[in-house]
Structures are given as C-alpha cells and as structure tokens.
PDB file of C-alpha atoms in Angstrom:
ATOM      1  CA  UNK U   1       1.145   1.420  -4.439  1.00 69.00           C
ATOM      2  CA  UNK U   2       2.140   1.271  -7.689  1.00 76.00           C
ATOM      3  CA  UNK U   3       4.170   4.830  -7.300  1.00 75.00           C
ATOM      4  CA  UNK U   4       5.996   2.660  -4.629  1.00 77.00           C
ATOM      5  CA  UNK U   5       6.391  -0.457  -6.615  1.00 80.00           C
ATOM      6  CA  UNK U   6       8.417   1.953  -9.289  1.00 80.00           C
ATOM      7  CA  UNK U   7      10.560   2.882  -6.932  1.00 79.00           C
ATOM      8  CA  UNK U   8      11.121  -0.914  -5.671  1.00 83.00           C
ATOM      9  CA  UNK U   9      11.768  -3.057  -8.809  1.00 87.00           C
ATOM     10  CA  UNK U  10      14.694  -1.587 -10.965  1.00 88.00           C
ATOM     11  CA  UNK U  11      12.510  -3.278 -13.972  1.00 89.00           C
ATOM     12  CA  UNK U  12       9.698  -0.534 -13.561  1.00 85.00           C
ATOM     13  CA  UNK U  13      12.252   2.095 -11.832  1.00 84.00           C
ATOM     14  CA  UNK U  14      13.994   2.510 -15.917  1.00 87.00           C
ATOM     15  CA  UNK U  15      10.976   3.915 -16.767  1.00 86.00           C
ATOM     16  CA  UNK U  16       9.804   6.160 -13.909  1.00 81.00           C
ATOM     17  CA  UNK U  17      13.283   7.363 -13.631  1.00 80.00           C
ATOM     18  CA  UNK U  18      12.608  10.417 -16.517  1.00 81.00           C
ATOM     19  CA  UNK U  19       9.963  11.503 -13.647  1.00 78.00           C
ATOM     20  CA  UNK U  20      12.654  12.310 -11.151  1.00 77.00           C
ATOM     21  CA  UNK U  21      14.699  14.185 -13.815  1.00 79.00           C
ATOM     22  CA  UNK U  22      13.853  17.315 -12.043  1.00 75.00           C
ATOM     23  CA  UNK U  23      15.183  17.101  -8.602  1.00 75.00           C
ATOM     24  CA  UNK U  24      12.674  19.630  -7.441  1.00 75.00           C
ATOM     25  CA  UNK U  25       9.004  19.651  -7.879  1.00 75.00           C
ATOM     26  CA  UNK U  26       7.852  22.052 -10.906  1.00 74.00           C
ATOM     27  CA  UNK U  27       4.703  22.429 -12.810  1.00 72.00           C
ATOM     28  CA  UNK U  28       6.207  20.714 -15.702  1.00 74.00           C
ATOM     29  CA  UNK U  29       7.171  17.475 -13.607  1.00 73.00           C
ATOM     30  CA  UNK U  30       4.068  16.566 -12.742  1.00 73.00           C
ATOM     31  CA  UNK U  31       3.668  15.124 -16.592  1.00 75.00           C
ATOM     32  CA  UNK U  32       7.137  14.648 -17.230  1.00 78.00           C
ATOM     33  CA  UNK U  33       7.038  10.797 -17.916  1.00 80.00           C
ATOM     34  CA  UNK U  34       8.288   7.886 -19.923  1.00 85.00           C
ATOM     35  CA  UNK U  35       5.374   6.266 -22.123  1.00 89.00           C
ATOM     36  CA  UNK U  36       5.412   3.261 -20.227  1.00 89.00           C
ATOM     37  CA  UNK U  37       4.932   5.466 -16.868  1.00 84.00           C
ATOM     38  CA  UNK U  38       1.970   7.332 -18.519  1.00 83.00           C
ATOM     39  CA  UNK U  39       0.664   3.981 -19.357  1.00 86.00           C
ATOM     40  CA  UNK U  40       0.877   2.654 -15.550  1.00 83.00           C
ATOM     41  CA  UNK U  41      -0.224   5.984 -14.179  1.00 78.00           C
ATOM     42  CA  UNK U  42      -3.322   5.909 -16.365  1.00 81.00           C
ATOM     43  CA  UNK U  43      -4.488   2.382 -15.120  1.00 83.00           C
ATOM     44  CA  UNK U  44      -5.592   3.096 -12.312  1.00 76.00           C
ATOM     45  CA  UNK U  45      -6.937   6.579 -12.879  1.00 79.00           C
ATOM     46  CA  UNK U  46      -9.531   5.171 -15.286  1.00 83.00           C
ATOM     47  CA  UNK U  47      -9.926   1.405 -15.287  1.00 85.00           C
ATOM     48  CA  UNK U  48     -11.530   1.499 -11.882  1.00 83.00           C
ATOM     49  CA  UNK U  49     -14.087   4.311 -12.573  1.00 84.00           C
ATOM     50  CA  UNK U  50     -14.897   2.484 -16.539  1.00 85.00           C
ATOM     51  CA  UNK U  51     -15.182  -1.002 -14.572  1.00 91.00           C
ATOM     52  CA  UNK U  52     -17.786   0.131 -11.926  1.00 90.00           C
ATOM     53  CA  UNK U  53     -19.588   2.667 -14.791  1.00 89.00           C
ATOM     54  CA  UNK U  54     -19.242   5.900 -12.866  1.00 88.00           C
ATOM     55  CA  UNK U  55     -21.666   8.525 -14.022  1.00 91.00           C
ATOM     56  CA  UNK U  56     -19.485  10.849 -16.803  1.00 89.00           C
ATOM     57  CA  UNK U  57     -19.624  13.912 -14.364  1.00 92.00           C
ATOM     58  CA  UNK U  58     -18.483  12.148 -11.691  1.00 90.00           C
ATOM     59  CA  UNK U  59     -15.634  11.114 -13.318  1.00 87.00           C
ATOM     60  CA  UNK U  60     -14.699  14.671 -14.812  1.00 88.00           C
ATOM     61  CA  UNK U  61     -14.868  15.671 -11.696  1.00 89.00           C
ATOM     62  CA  UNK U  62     -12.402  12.794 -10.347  1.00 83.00           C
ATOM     63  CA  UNK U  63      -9.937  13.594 -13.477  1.00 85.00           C
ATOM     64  CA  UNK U  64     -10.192  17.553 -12.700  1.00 87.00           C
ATOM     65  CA  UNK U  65      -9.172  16.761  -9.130  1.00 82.00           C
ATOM     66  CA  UNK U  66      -6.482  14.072  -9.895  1.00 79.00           C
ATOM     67  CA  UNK U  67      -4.950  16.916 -11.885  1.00 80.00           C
ATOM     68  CA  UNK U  68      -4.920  19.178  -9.456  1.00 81.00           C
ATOM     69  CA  UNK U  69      -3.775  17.338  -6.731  1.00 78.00           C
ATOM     70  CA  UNK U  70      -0.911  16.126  -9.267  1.00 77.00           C
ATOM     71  CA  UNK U  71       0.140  19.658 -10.588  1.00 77.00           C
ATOM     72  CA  UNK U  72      -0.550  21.280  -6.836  1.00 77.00           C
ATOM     73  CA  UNK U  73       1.794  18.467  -5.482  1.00 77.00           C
ATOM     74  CA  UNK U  74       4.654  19.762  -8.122  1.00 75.00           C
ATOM     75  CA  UNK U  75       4.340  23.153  -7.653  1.00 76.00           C
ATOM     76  CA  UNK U  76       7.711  23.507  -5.956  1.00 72.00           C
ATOM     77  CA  UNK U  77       5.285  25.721  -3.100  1.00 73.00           C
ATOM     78  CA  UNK U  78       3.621  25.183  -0.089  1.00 69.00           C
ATOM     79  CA  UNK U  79       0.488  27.091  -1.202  1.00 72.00           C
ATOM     80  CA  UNK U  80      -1.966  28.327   2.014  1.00 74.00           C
ATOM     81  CA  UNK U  81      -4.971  28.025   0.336  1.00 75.00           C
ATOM     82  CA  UNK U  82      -4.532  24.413  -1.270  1.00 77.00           C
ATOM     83  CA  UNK U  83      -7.930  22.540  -0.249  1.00 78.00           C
ATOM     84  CA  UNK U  84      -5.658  19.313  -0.048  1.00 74.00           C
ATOM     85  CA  UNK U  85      -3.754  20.830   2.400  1.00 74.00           C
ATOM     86  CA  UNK U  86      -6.769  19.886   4.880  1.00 75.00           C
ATOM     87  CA  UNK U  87      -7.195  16.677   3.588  1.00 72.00           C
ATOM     88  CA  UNK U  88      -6.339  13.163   6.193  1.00 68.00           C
ATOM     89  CA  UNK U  89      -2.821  12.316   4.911  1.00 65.00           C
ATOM     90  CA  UNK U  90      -2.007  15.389   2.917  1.00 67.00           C
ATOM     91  CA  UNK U  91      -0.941  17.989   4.808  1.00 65.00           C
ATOM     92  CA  UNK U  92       2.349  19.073   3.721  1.00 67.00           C
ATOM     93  CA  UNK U  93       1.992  17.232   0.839  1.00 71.00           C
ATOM     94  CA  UNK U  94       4.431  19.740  -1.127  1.00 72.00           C
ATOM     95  CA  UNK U  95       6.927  19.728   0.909  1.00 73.00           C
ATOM     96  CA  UNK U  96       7.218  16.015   1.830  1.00 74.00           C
ATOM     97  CA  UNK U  97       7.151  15.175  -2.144  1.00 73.00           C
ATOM     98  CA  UNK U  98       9.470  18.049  -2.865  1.00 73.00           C
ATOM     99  CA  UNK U  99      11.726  15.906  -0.864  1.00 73.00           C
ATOM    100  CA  UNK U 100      10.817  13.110  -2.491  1.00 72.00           C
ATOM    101  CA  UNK U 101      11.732  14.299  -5.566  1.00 70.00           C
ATOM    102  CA  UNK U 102      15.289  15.811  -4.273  1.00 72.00           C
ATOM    103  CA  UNK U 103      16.311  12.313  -2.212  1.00 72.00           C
ATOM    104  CA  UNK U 104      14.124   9.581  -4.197  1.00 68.00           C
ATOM    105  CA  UNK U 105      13.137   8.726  -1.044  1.00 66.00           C
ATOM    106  CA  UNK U 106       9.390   8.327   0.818  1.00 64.00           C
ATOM    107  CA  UNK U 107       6.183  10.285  -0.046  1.00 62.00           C
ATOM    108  CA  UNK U 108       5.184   7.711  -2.864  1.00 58.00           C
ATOM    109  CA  UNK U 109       1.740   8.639  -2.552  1.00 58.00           C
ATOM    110  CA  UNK U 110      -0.185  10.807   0.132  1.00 58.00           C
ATOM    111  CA  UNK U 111       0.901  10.361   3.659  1.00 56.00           C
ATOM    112  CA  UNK U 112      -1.841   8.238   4.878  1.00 56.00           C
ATOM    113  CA  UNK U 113      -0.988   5.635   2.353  1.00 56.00           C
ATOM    114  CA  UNK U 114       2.999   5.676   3.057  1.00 57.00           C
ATOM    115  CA  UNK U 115       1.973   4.989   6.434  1.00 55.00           C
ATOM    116  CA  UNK U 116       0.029   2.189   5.775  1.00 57.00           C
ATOM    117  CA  UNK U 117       1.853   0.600   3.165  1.00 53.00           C
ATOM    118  CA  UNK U 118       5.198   0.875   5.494  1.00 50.00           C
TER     119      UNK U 118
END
C-alpha cells in the first residue's frame, strides 16, 4: 500500500522517483532510494515486528527474506529456481515489476495485493 500510495500523491512520488531511475530492474535498484523513501520503506518492515515483540530470530529471518524477495524482484531475470516464484501472488514477480519499473505502471507490491487493492 504504501508502494502504491508513492506512486499516487506527487507529494511522496518526489521522493520515490530516484527508485525508478533505472528503467529496468538491477541488483543495485532494489536500494537505490531517496532518504525519505528508505525512511517509509523501513516503517513497516520493522515497526510491526518491534510493536508485537517478535522473537529476534524470527525477525532475522523476516529481514533475510524481505531482502531477498527485494533484490530477487530486481534482478532484471526470471530465475527458475526462485522459491517466491511458487508463492500465492508472486509468480512472475520479475517480470511484472520489470515492467513496472520500465512503464511506472502496476506491480506496486506482489500480485495478490495489486489485485486486492484495485
């Protein structure tokens, strides 16, 4: 949602714009972000887990995959053997936010949650 909502308000869209400097998914745009985007991006990675006091392995293990799915999502490939490939609402992740990143346009989060968000 909050992907989305960067895209929506031109306030927020200044700063997520740096993101979408690379009009193909790479490695290196996967953390290629304005402070203020960092900033948004981080809230929700790790207020939710701090609020409801997730054990600490738990949550290395949610940051390790978060990462992954982030850098896996701007590889610029369609890799095989991706385990998010098999996911509900991530198959073809790469290729739907490769477009994403070439048209600024859909894929602002997994499938299932473009769907139902509209």
């Amino acid at each position: 949602l909050l992907h989305r909502a960067m895209h929506i308000y031109p306030f927020l869209y200044r700063f997520h714009k740096d993101h979408h400097a690379f009009k193909t998914t790479t490695g290196i745009a996967a953390e290629h972000h304005h402070i203020v985007d960092s900033v948004a991006n981080a809230i929700p990675t790790f207020v939710p887990p701090l609020l409801l006091g997730v054990h600490p392995l738990l949550w290395i293990a949610h940051m390790f995959l978060r990462t992954w799915e982030s850098v896996d999502t701007h590889t610029g490939y369609a890799l095989p053997f991706t385990p998010f490939r098999y996911l509900p609402g991530m198959a073809y992740q790469q290729e739907y936010h490769c477009f994403h990143h070439h048209s600024n346009l859909g894929t602002f989060s997994c499938l299932l949650f473009d769907h139902l968000t509209g």
